[in-house]
Amino acid sequence: MSKMISLSLFIFIFIFILISPTLSSPPPTPSQPSIGITYTSRGTHLPHQSLLIPILQSLKITSVRLPQADPDIIRSFSFSGISLLLSIPNTLIPELASNQSKALRWLNHHVTPFYPRVHITTISVGNNDVLDSSTPPSNHSHFLLPAINNVNRALHELGIDKISVSTTFSFANVITTAFPPSSAKFQESVAESLMKPLLDFLAESKSPFLINLYPYNLYRMDSEIPIGYAVFEQGPFNFRDDLLSGVRYRNLFDMMVDSVITSMALLGHEDVPLVVTETGWPSFDESKEVDANPVYAEMYVKGLVKHLRSGLGTPLKRDGIVGTYIFELFDEDPKEVSDSKLLMQWGIMYTNTTLKFHINFSSAVRRGEFTGLWSMLIVCWVVLMVLMVQ
C-alpha cells in the first residue's frame, strides 16, 4: 500500500515539475504583440531625464519608440531591459542615400556607443511625412530605398545583424481607402516604384513594415463612423461589414490594420511583420473638437490594450501585428499646424508625471488563470490512489 502511494506521489511531483515553469512565468502567446509607448523628447516642461526609466519601469513598459534619437537619452536605457525603436530624421535621408559612410557616421553616434547595453531592435529611416511633399522637407521617396540599404549595409559592416532597418509611413499618405479593407491598396504613385521593392527588402531581411495609424483622424473625417466603433466600445451597432469579403469588423483599428494587410498582399507580401508605430487618442484639442477628451482617450487606449492582449489578432491576420506603440508618454508643447497654434494633448501622463488614467501594460498571465489545471492534477492524483488501493 505504502509503495503504491509513494509511486502516485512521485508521479504527481514529476508532473508538477514539468509544468511548474508554465505556472510560475507563462510566456505571452505568439499572437500577443508587444505594447510600447512613444517618448517625444522635445519640450521644455518635460520631467528630468533621470526620471524616465523609473517611470517606464513602474508602468511595466518594455518597449519605447524615440522619434528624436538623442544620444544622451539612448544612453539612459543602458541595462534597463527596455527595447528601443530609433528614428533617423527625414532631413538626413538624401545624404544617407548618397554615401554609406554617412550612415556609418550616424550609427557611430547613435548606436555603437550603446549597443548591446541598450536593447535597440529597429531603426526607422525617416518618419511619417517622408512622402508628404506639402511638409518640409520635400518628398524624399526616391532617396528612401538607397538610404535604407546604406544603413543596413553599415550595420552589417559593424558586425550588427540583430537590428532591423525599415521606414515609417502615415496611413493617410499611403493607403487609398480604409473601407472596405478588401478594396484597399497602396497609392498608385508609390505602389510599384517604392512599396514593392521596399517590401521585397523587408521580407528578405525579416524586418517589419512600420505605419502610423490613427482611428481618431479617420473618425473625424467620416461622420458615419460611430464614436463607440472608434474607441473599442462594445455595442449592438458598433460594427461594419465588408460585403466583398464577408468579414465583420467590430472596431476601427482592426479595419485600418487589415487595409494595410490587404495592400501588402496585393504586392505579394502579406507575411511581412507589421508594427503600428503610432496610435492614440487626444485628451484635449485646442480647436475645441469635442471628441478629443479624457473619457474617449481612456476608452481608446484601454480598449486597444485589452484587444491586443486578447491575442485575437485581426480578421485577416489572426496571428496579429508584431507590436504597437501608443502615442505618447507625456503631453507635448503647442506646435504650429496650418499657420495656427494647435495644441493636441495625446499623452497618457501629464508633464508632472501624474497618470491621466491607469493602464496595465504588463503581459504577465495571472496565476489564477491556472486554477483549473491545479484542480485537474489533484483530482487525477486522488483517482490514481483509489485505483491503486483497489
GROMACS .gro file of C-alpha atoms in nm:
model
  390
    1MET     CA    1   0.000   0.000   0.000
    2SER     CA    2   0.269   0.248   0.102
    3LYS     CA    3   0.464   0.169  -0.215
    4MET     CA    4   0.162   0.246  -0.432
    5ILE     CA    5   0.101   0.573  -0.251
    6SER     CA    6   0.468   0.665  -0.287
    7LEU     CA    7   0.451   0.584  -0.657
    8SER     CA    8   0.145   0.801  -0.709
    9LEU     CA    9   0.305   1.084  -0.512
   10PHE     CA   10   0.616   1.054  -0.729
   11ILE     CA   11   0.403   1.075  -1.045
   12PHE     CA   12   0.227   1.385  -0.912
   13ILE     CA   13   0.556   1.557  -0.826
   14PHE     CA   14   0.702   1.464  -1.165
   15ILE     CA   15   0.405   1.620  -1.349
   16PHE     CA   16   0.429   1.929  -1.127
   17ILE     CA   17   0.797   1.975  -1.212
   18LEU     CA   18   0.719   1.950  -1.582
   19ILE     CA   19   0.457   2.221  -1.574
   20SER     CA   20   0.598   2.446  -1.298
   21PRO     CA   21   0.781   2.682  -1.539
   22THR     CA   22   0.448   2.746  -1.707
   23LEU     CA   23   0.275   2.807  -1.376
   24SER     CA   24   0.537   3.048  -1.247
   25SER     CA   25   0.609   3.258  -1.555
   26PRO     CA   26   0.389   3.176  -1.853
   27PRO     CA   27   0.513   3.342  -2.169
   28PRO     CA   28   0.281   3.558  -2.378
   29THR     CA   29   0.123   3.379  -2.671
   30PRO     CA   30   0.284   3.433  -3.012
   31SER     CA   31  -0.020   3.635  -3.121
   32GLN     CA   32   0.020   3.884  -2.837
   33PRO     CA   33   0.203   4.187  -2.976
   34SER     CA   34   0.437   4.396  -2.769
   35ILE     CA   35   0.274   4.717  -2.649
   36GLY     CA   36   0.506   5.012  -2.613
   37ILE     CA   37   0.499   5.388  -2.588
   38THR     CA   38   0.640   5.681  -2.785
   39TYR     CA   39   0.861   5.919  -2.591
   40THR     CA   40   0.895   6.258  -2.757
   41SER     CA   41   1.189   6.440  -2.602
   42ARG     CA   42   1.113   6.787  -2.735
   43GLY     CA   43   0.959   7.034  -2.493
   44THR     CA   44   1.080   7.250  -2.208
   45HIS     CA   45   0.845   7.122  -1.938
   46LEU     CA   46   0.917   6.751  -1.955
   47PRO     CA   47   1.027   6.564  -1.640
   48HIS     CA   48   1.400   6.537  -1.590
   49GLN     CA   49   1.564   6.267  -1.797
   50SER     CA   50   1.673   6.080  -1.484
   51LEU     CA   51   1.305   6.006  -1.407
   52LEU     CA   52   1.229   5.850  -1.745
   53ILE     CA   53   1.344   5.491  -1.683
   54PRO     CA   54   1.185   5.462  -1.334
   55ILE     CA   55   0.856   5.591  -1.478
   56LEU     CA   56   0.862   5.341  -1.764
   57GLN     CA   57   0.953   5.055  -1.533
   58SER     CA   58   0.676   5.146  -1.289
   59LEU     CA   59   0.430   5.124  -1.579
   60LYS     CA   60   0.582   4.789  -1.686
   61ILE     CA   61   0.654   4.929  -2.033
   62THR     CA   62   0.915   4.716  -2.208
   63SER     CA   63   0.940   4.887  -2.549
   64VAL     CA   64   0.984   5.255  -2.637
   65ARG     CA   65   0.994   5.445  -2.964
   66LEU     CA   66   1.220   5.751  -2.982
   67PRO     CA   67   1.128   5.983  -3.275
   68GLN     CA   68   1.424   6.201  -3.171
   69ALA     CA   69   1.726   5.976  -3.127
   70ASP     CA   70   1.907   6.182  -2.865
   71PRO     CA   71   2.232   6.001  -2.769
   72ASP     CA   72   2.201   6.107  -2.404
   73ILE     CA   73   1.851   5.960  -2.383
   74ILE     CA   74   1.958   5.642  -2.563
   75ARG     CA   75   2.242   5.602  -2.312
   76SER     CA   76   1.999   5.628  -2.022
   77PHE     CA   77   1.836   5.300  -2.134
   78SER     CA   78   2.155   5.101  -2.068
   79PHE     CA   79   2.081   4.768  -1.893
   80SER     CA   80   1.717   4.873  -1.844
   81GLY     CA   81   1.574   4.576  -2.036
   82ILE     CA   82   1.359   4.819  -2.238
   83SER     CA   83   1.383   4.782  -2.616
   84LEU     CA   84   1.416   5.088  -2.841
   85LEU     CA   85   1.294   5.180  -3.187
   86LEU     CA   86   1.505   5.470  -3.315
   87SER     CA   87   1.420   5.711  -3.596
   88ILE     CA   88   1.652   5.894  -3.835
   89PRO     CA   89   1.525   6.243  -3.931
   90ASN     CA   90   1.384   6.293  -4.281
   91THR     CA   91   1.637   6.571  -4.342
   92LEU     CA   92   1.922   6.318  -4.335
   93ILE     CA   93   1.773   6.081  -4.594
   94PRO     CA   94   1.936   6.238  -4.906
   95GLU     CA   95   2.288   6.229  -4.761
   96LEU     CA   96   2.240   5.876  -4.621
   97ALA     CA   97   2.135   5.769  -4.971
   98SER     CA   98   2.439   5.927  -5.131
   99ASN     CA   99   2.711   5.768  -4.920
  100GLN     CA  100   2.734   5.468  -4.689
  101SER     CA  101   2.996   5.650  -4.481
  102LYS     CA  102   2.720   5.896  -4.379
  103ALA     CA  103   2.519   5.602  -4.249
  104LEU     CA  104   2.824   5.477  -4.057
  105ARG     CA  105   2.867   5.821  -3.905
  106TRP     CA  106   2.508   5.828  -3.779
  107LEU     CA  107   2.539   5.477  -3.638
  108ASN     CA  108   2.866   5.565  -3.464
  109HIS     CA  109   2.687   5.847  -3.281
  110HIS     CA  110   2.357   5.677  -3.203
  111VAL     CA  111   2.411   5.301  -3.191
  112THR     CA  112   2.765   5.165  -3.149
  113PRO     CA  113   2.845   5.362  -2.829
  114PHE     CA  114   2.549   5.197  -2.654
  115TYR     CA  115   2.474   4.866  -2.826
  116PRO     CA  116   2.421   4.600  -2.690
  117ARG     CA  117   2.395   4.756  -2.341
  118VAL     CA  118   2.093   4.933  -2.486
  119HIS     CA  119   1.850   4.690  -2.649
  120ILE     CA  120   1.798   4.857  -2.988
  121THR     CA  121   1.569   4.646  -3.207
  122THR     CA  122   1.475   4.866  -3.503
  123ILE     CA  123   1.590   5.177  -3.690
  124SER     CA  124   1.337   5.371  -3.896
  125VAL     CA  125   1.498   5.567  -4.179
  126GLY     CA  126   1.266   5.866  -4.190
  127ASN     CA  127   0.932   5.909  -4.021
  128ASN     CA  128   0.568   5.967  -4.112
  129ASP     CA  129   0.575   6.262  -4.355
  130VAL     CA  130   0.862   6.134  -4.571
  131LEU     CA  131   0.619   6.106  -4.866
  132ASP     CA  132   0.432   6.430  -4.793
  133SER     CA  133   0.552   6.697  -5.037
  134SER     CA  134   0.346   6.962  -4.857
  135THR     CA  135   0.550   6.923  -4.540
  136PRO     CA  136   0.912   7.043  -4.528
  137PRO     CA  137   1.143   6.883  -4.621
  138SER     CA  138   1.006   6.787  -4.962
  139ASN     CA  139   0.918   6.437  -5.076
  140HIS     CA  140   1.223   6.211  -5.038
  141SER     CA  141   1.074   5.889  -5.175
  142HIS     CA  142   1.341   5.845  -5.445
  143PHE     CA  143   1.615   5.866  -5.178
  144LEU     CA  144   1.444   5.633  -4.933
  145LEU     CA  145   1.546   5.286  -5.057
  146PRO     CA  146   1.914   5.376  -5.114
  147ALA     CA  147   1.924   5.528  -4.764
  148ILE     CA  148   1.769   5.216  -4.607
  149ASN     CA  149   2.014   4.992  -4.792
  150ASN     CA  150   2.312   5.201  -4.684
  151VAL     CA  151   2.206   5.193  -4.317
  152ASN     CA  152   2.152   4.818  -4.338
  153ARG     CA  153   2.493   4.758  -4.502
  154ALA     CA  154   2.661   4.985  -4.248
  155LEU     CA  155   2.512   4.783  -3.961
  156HIS     CA  156   2.643   4.459  -4.110
  157GLU     CA  157   2.982   4.621  -4.166
  158LEU     CA  158   2.986   4.693  -3.793
  159GLY     CA  159   2.901   4.329  -3.721
  160ILE     CA  160   2.545   4.410  -3.605
  161ASP     CA  161   2.283   4.181  -3.757
  162LYS     CA  162   2.008   4.188  -3.494
  163ILE     CA  163   1.881   4.542  -3.562
  164SER     CA  164   1.608   4.571  -3.826
  165VAL     CA  165   1.603   4.862  -4.071
  166SER     CA  166   1.277   4.999  -4.211
  167THR     CA  167   1.091   5.327  -4.258
  168THR     CA  168   0.768   5.471  -4.117
  169PHE     CA  169   0.466   5.576  -4.320
  170SER     CA  170   0.144   5.754  -4.236
  171PHE     CA  171  -0.174   5.559  -4.312
  172ALA     CA  172  -0.331   5.862  -4.479
  173ASN     CA  173  -0.033   5.907  -4.714
  174VAL     CA  174  -0.004   5.552  -4.848
  175ILE     CA  175  -0.343   5.373  -4.827
  176THR     CA  176  -0.617   5.458  -5.077
  177THR     CA  177  -0.915   5.361  -4.863
  178ALA     CA  178  -0.986   5.226  -4.517
  179PHE     CA  179  -1.322   5.073  -4.601
  180PRO     CA  180  -1.384   4.819  -4.719
  181PRO     CA  181  -1.044   4.675  -4.624
  182SER     CA  182  -1.073   4.418  -4.904
  183SER     CA  183  -1.054   4.706  -5.158
  184ALA     CA  184  -0.758   4.884  -5.001
  185LYS     CA  185  -0.430   4.926  -5.186
  186PHE     CA  186  -0.122   5.145  -5.178
  187GLN     CA  187  -0.136   5.477  -5.360
  188GLU     CA  188  -0.053   5.423  -5.728
  189SER     CA  189   0.221   5.685  -5.716
  190VAL     CA  190   0.428   5.470  -5.477
  191ALA     CA  191   0.297   5.113  -5.512
  192GLU     CA  192   0.537   4.975  -5.774
  193SER     CA  193   0.817   5.230  -5.751
  194LEU     CA  194   0.863   5.226  -5.372
  195MET     CA  195   0.639   4.984  -5.183
  196LYS     CA  196   0.713   4.672  -5.390
  197PRO     CA  197   1.095   4.695  -5.365
  198LEU     CA  198   1.069   4.803  -5.001
  199LEU     CA  199   0.853   4.501  -4.914
  200ASP     CA  200   1.098   4.279  -5.103
  201PHE     CA  201   1.377   4.415  -4.883
  202LEU     CA  202   1.175   4.378  -4.562
  203ALA     CA  203   1.081   4.019  -4.646
  204GLU     CA  204   1.441   3.927  -4.723
  205SER     CA  205   1.582   4.096  -4.411
  206LYS     CA  206   1.291   3.985  -4.188
  207SER     CA  207   1.224   4.348  -4.095
  208PRO     CA  208   0.882   4.495  -4.011
  209PHE     CA  209   0.663   4.732  -4.209
  210LEU     CA  210   0.607   5.040  -3.991
  211ILE     CA  211   0.298   5.259  -4.005
  212ASN     CA  212   0.137   5.538  -3.802
  213LEU     CA  213  -0.233   5.465  -3.771
  214TYR     CA  214  -0.489   5.696  -3.608
  215PRO     CA  215  -0.857   5.593  -3.589
  216TYR     CA  216  -0.921   5.937  -3.437
  217ASN     CA  217  -0.825   6.111  -3.762
  218LEU     CA  218  -1.038   5.877  -3.973
  219TYR     CA  219  -1.331   5.918  -3.734
  220ARG     CA  220  -1.314   6.298  -3.767
  221MET     CA  221  -1.319   6.275  -4.147
  222ASP     CA  222  -1.617   6.038  -4.169
  223SER     CA  223  -1.938   6.140  -3.994
  224GLU     CA  224  -2.087   5.794  -4.048
  225ILE     CA  225  -1.837   5.627  -3.813
  226PRO     CA  226  -1.991   5.587  -3.462
  227ILE     CA  227  -1.772   5.705  -3.176
  228GLY     CA  228  -1.813   5.371  -2.998
  229TYR     CA  229  -1.677   5.188  -3.302
  230ALA     CA  230  -1.367   5.409  -3.294
  231VAL     CA  231  -1.292   5.368  -2.920
  232PHE     CA  232  -1.347   4.990  -2.882
  233GLU     CA  233  -1.684   5.026  -2.711
  234GLN     CA  234  -1.892   4.709  -2.722
  235GLY     CA  235  -2.238   4.770  -2.859
  236PRO     CA  236  -2.506   4.625  -3.090
  237PHE     CA  237  -2.434   4.880  -3.364
  238ASN     CA  238  -2.058   4.913  -3.327
  239PHE     CA  239  -1.958   4.711  -3.631
  240ARG     CA  240  -1.919   4.742  -4.006
  241ASP     CA  241  -1.940   4.458  -4.257
  242ASP     CA  242  -1.704   4.425  -4.553
  243LEU     CA  243  -1.957   4.292  -4.803
  244LEU     CA  244  -1.687   4.191  -5.051
  245SER     CA  245  -1.504   3.963  -4.808
  246GLY     CA  246  -1.792   3.881  -4.571
  247VAL     CA  247  -1.583   3.995  -4.275
  248ARG     CA  248  -1.738   4.183  -3.981
  249TYR     CA  249  -1.523   4.450  -3.814
  250ARG     CA  250  -1.603   4.545  -3.456
  251ASN     CA  251  -1.351   4.829  -3.420
  252LEU     CA  252  -1.191   5.087  -3.644
  253PHE     CA  253  -0.835   4.988  -3.551
  254ASP     CA  254  -0.873   4.635  -3.695
  255MET     CA  255  -1.033   4.775  -4.007
  256MET     CA  256  -0.736   5.006  -4.070
  257VAL     CA  257  -0.481   4.734  -3.993
  258ASP     CA  258  -0.647   4.496  -4.239
  259SER     CA  259  -0.642   4.769  -4.504
  260VAL     CA  260  -0.264   4.770  -4.470
  261ILE     CA  261  -0.254   4.387  -4.477
  262THR     CA  262  -0.462   4.382  -4.798
  263SER     CA  263  -0.236   4.644  -4.958
  264MET     CA  264   0.075   4.440  -4.877
  265ALA     CA  265  -0.093   4.120  -5.000
  266LEU     CA  266  -0.161   4.278  -5.341
  267LEU     CA  267   0.216   4.317  -5.376
  268GLY     CA  268   0.278   3.959  -5.264
  269HIS     CA  269   0.396   4.029  -4.909
  270GLU     CA  270   0.111   3.978  -4.662
  271ASP     CA  271   0.350   3.790  -4.434
  272VAL     CA  272   0.585   4.083  -4.371
  273PRO     CA  273   0.560   4.166  -3.997
  274LEU     CA  274   0.353   4.477  -3.925
  275VAL     CA  275   0.423   4.727  -3.647
  276VAL     CA  276   0.192   5.018  -3.565
  277THR     CA  277   0.445   5.284  -3.467
  278GLU     CA  278   0.191   5.543  -3.356
  279THR     CA  279  -0.168   5.524  -3.243
  280GLY     CA  280  -0.365   5.703  -2.975
  281TRP     CA  281  -0.650   5.939  -2.894
  282PRO     CA  282  -0.614   6.304  -2.785
  283SER     CA  283  -0.746   6.406  -2.445
  284PHE     CA  284  -0.758   6.774  -2.543
  285ASP     CA  285  -0.774   6.972  -2.867
  286GLU     CA  286  -0.738   7.350  -2.869
  287SER     CA  287  -0.959   7.365  -3.178
  288LYS     CA  288  -1.246   7.264  -2.943
  289GLU     CA  289  -1.303   6.922  -3.101
  290VAL     CA  290  -1.550   6.776  -2.851
  291ASP     CA  291  -1.444   6.415  -2.903
  292ALA     CA  292  -1.087   6.493  -2.802
  293ASN     CA  293  -1.142   6.444  -2.430
  294PRO     CA  294  -1.005   6.231  -2.144
  295VAL     CA  295  -1.306   5.996  -2.142
  296TYR     CA  296  -1.264   5.886  -2.503
  297ALA     CA  297  -0.884   5.886  -2.473
  298GLU     CA  298  -0.908   5.643  -2.182
  299MET     CA  299  -1.163   5.425  -2.363
  300TYR     CA  300  -0.944   5.406  -2.672
  301VAL     CA  301  -0.614   5.330  -2.500
  302LYS     CA  302  -0.762   5.079  -2.255
  303GLY     CA  303  -0.971   4.918  -2.529
  304LEU     CA  304  -0.666   4.893  -2.754
  305VAL     CA  305  -0.451   4.731  -2.485
  306LYS     CA  306  -0.727   4.485  -2.394
  307HIS     CA  307  -0.783   4.397  -2.759
  308LEU     CA  308  -0.414   4.342  -2.829
  309ARG     CA  309  -0.369   4.138  -2.511
  310SER     CA  310  -0.658   3.911  -2.613
  311GLY     CA  311  -0.437   3.759  -2.882
  312LEU     CA  312  -0.728   3.755  -3.129
  313GLY     CA  313  -0.538   3.944  -3.398
  314THR     CA  314  -0.749   4.093  -3.678
  315PRO     CA  315  -0.995   3.920  -3.912
  316LEU     CA  316  -0.729   3.900  -4.187
  317LYS     CA  317  -0.429   3.844  -3.960
  318ARG     CA  318  -0.513   3.602  -3.684
  319ASP     CA  319  -0.155   3.586  -3.560
  320GLY     CA  320  -0.175   3.960  -3.501
  321ILE     CA  321   0.057   4.250  -3.557
  322VAL     CA  322   0.406   4.233  -3.411
  323GLY     CA  323   0.388   4.544  -3.197
  324THR     CA  324   0.212   4.871  -3.127
  325TYR     CA  325   0.343   5.198  -2.983
  326ILE     CA  326   0.090   5.421  -2.812
  327PHE     CA  327   0.136   5.792  -2.876
  328GLU     CA  328   0.256   5.916  -2.635
  329LEU     CA  329   0.405   5.918  -2.283
  330PHE     CA  330   0.378   6.290  -2.199
  331ASP     CA  331   0.176   6.577  -2.345
  332GLU     CA  332   0.370   6.791  -2.591
  333ASP     CA  333   0.405   7.167  -2.611
  334PRO     CA  334   0.194   7.364  -2.862
  335LYS     CA  335   0.316   7.335  -3.221
  336GLU     CA  336   0.245   7.513  -3.547
  337VAL     CA  337  -0.011   7.347  -3.772
  338SER     CA  338  -0.156   7.523  -4.080
  339ASP     CA  339  -0.036   7.867  -3.963
  340SER     CA  340  -0.226   7.843  -3.637
  341LYS     CA  341  -0.145   7.727  -3.287
  342LEU     CA  342  -0.299   7.387  -3.238
  343LEU     CA  343  -0.246   7.209  -2.910
  344MET     CA  344  -0.343   6.846  -2.909
  345GLN     CA  345  -0.257   6.651  -2.598
  346TRP     CA  346  -0.202   6.281  -2.662
  347GLY     CA  347  -0.004   6.186  -2.353
  348ILE     CA  348  -0.108   5.916  -2.108
  349MET     CA  349   0.068   6.125  -1.840
  350TYR     CA  350   0.079   6.492  -1.752
  351THR     CA  351   0.422   6.652  -1.754
  352ASN     CA  352   0.415   6.645  -1.373
  353THR     CA  353   0.431   6.261  -1.409
  354THR     CA  354   0.071   6.209  -1.296
  355LEU     CA  355  -0.115   5.939  -1.486
  356LYS     CA  356  -0.431   6.052  -1.663
  357PHE     CA  357  -0.572   5.701  -1.629
  358HIS     CA  358  -0.440   5.367  -1.513
  359ILE     CA  359  -0.323   5.128  -1.784
  360ASN     CA  360  -0.185   4.778  -1.727
  361PHE     CA  361   0.097   4.730  -1.978
  362SER     CA  362   0.212   4.405  -1.818
  363SER     CA  363   0.197   4.099  -2.041
  364ALA     CA  364   0.210   3.853  -1.749
  365VAL     CA  365  -0.066   3.598  -1.714
  366ARG     CA  366  -0.219   3.578  -1.369
  367ARG     CA  367  -0.165   3.261  -1.167
  368GLY     CA  368  -0.535   3.247  -1.101
  369GLU     CA  369  -0.588   3.157  -1.465
  370PHE     CA  370  -0.427   2.819  -1.391
  371THR     CA  371  -0.650   2.715  -1.101
  372GLY     CA  372  -0.834   2.476  -1.333
  373LEU     CA  373  -0.509   2.297  -1.412
  374TRP     CA  374  -0.423   2.267  -1.042
  375SER     CA  375  -0.768   2.118  -0.971
  376MET     CA  376  -0.731   1.867  -1.254
  377LEU     CA  377  -0.395   1.747  -1.120
  378ILE     CA  378  -0.532   1.696  -0.770
  379VAL     CA  379  -0.835   1.503  -0.898
  380CYS     CA  380  -0.612   1.283  -1.114
  381TRP     CA  381  -0.389   1.208  -0.816
  382VAL     CA  382  -0.685   1.112  -0.595
  383VAL     CA  383  -0.831   0.887  -0.866
  384LEU     CA  384  -0.494   0.722  -0.918
  385MET     CA  385  -0.464   0.647  -0.544
  386VAL     CA  386  -0.813   0.495  -0.533
  387LEU     CA  387  -0.741   0.273  -0.833
  388MET     CA  388  -0.413   0.150  -0.678
  389VAL     CA  389  -0.576   0.071  -0.347
  390GLN     CA  390  -0.840  -0.140  -0.525
   0.00000   0.00000   0.00000
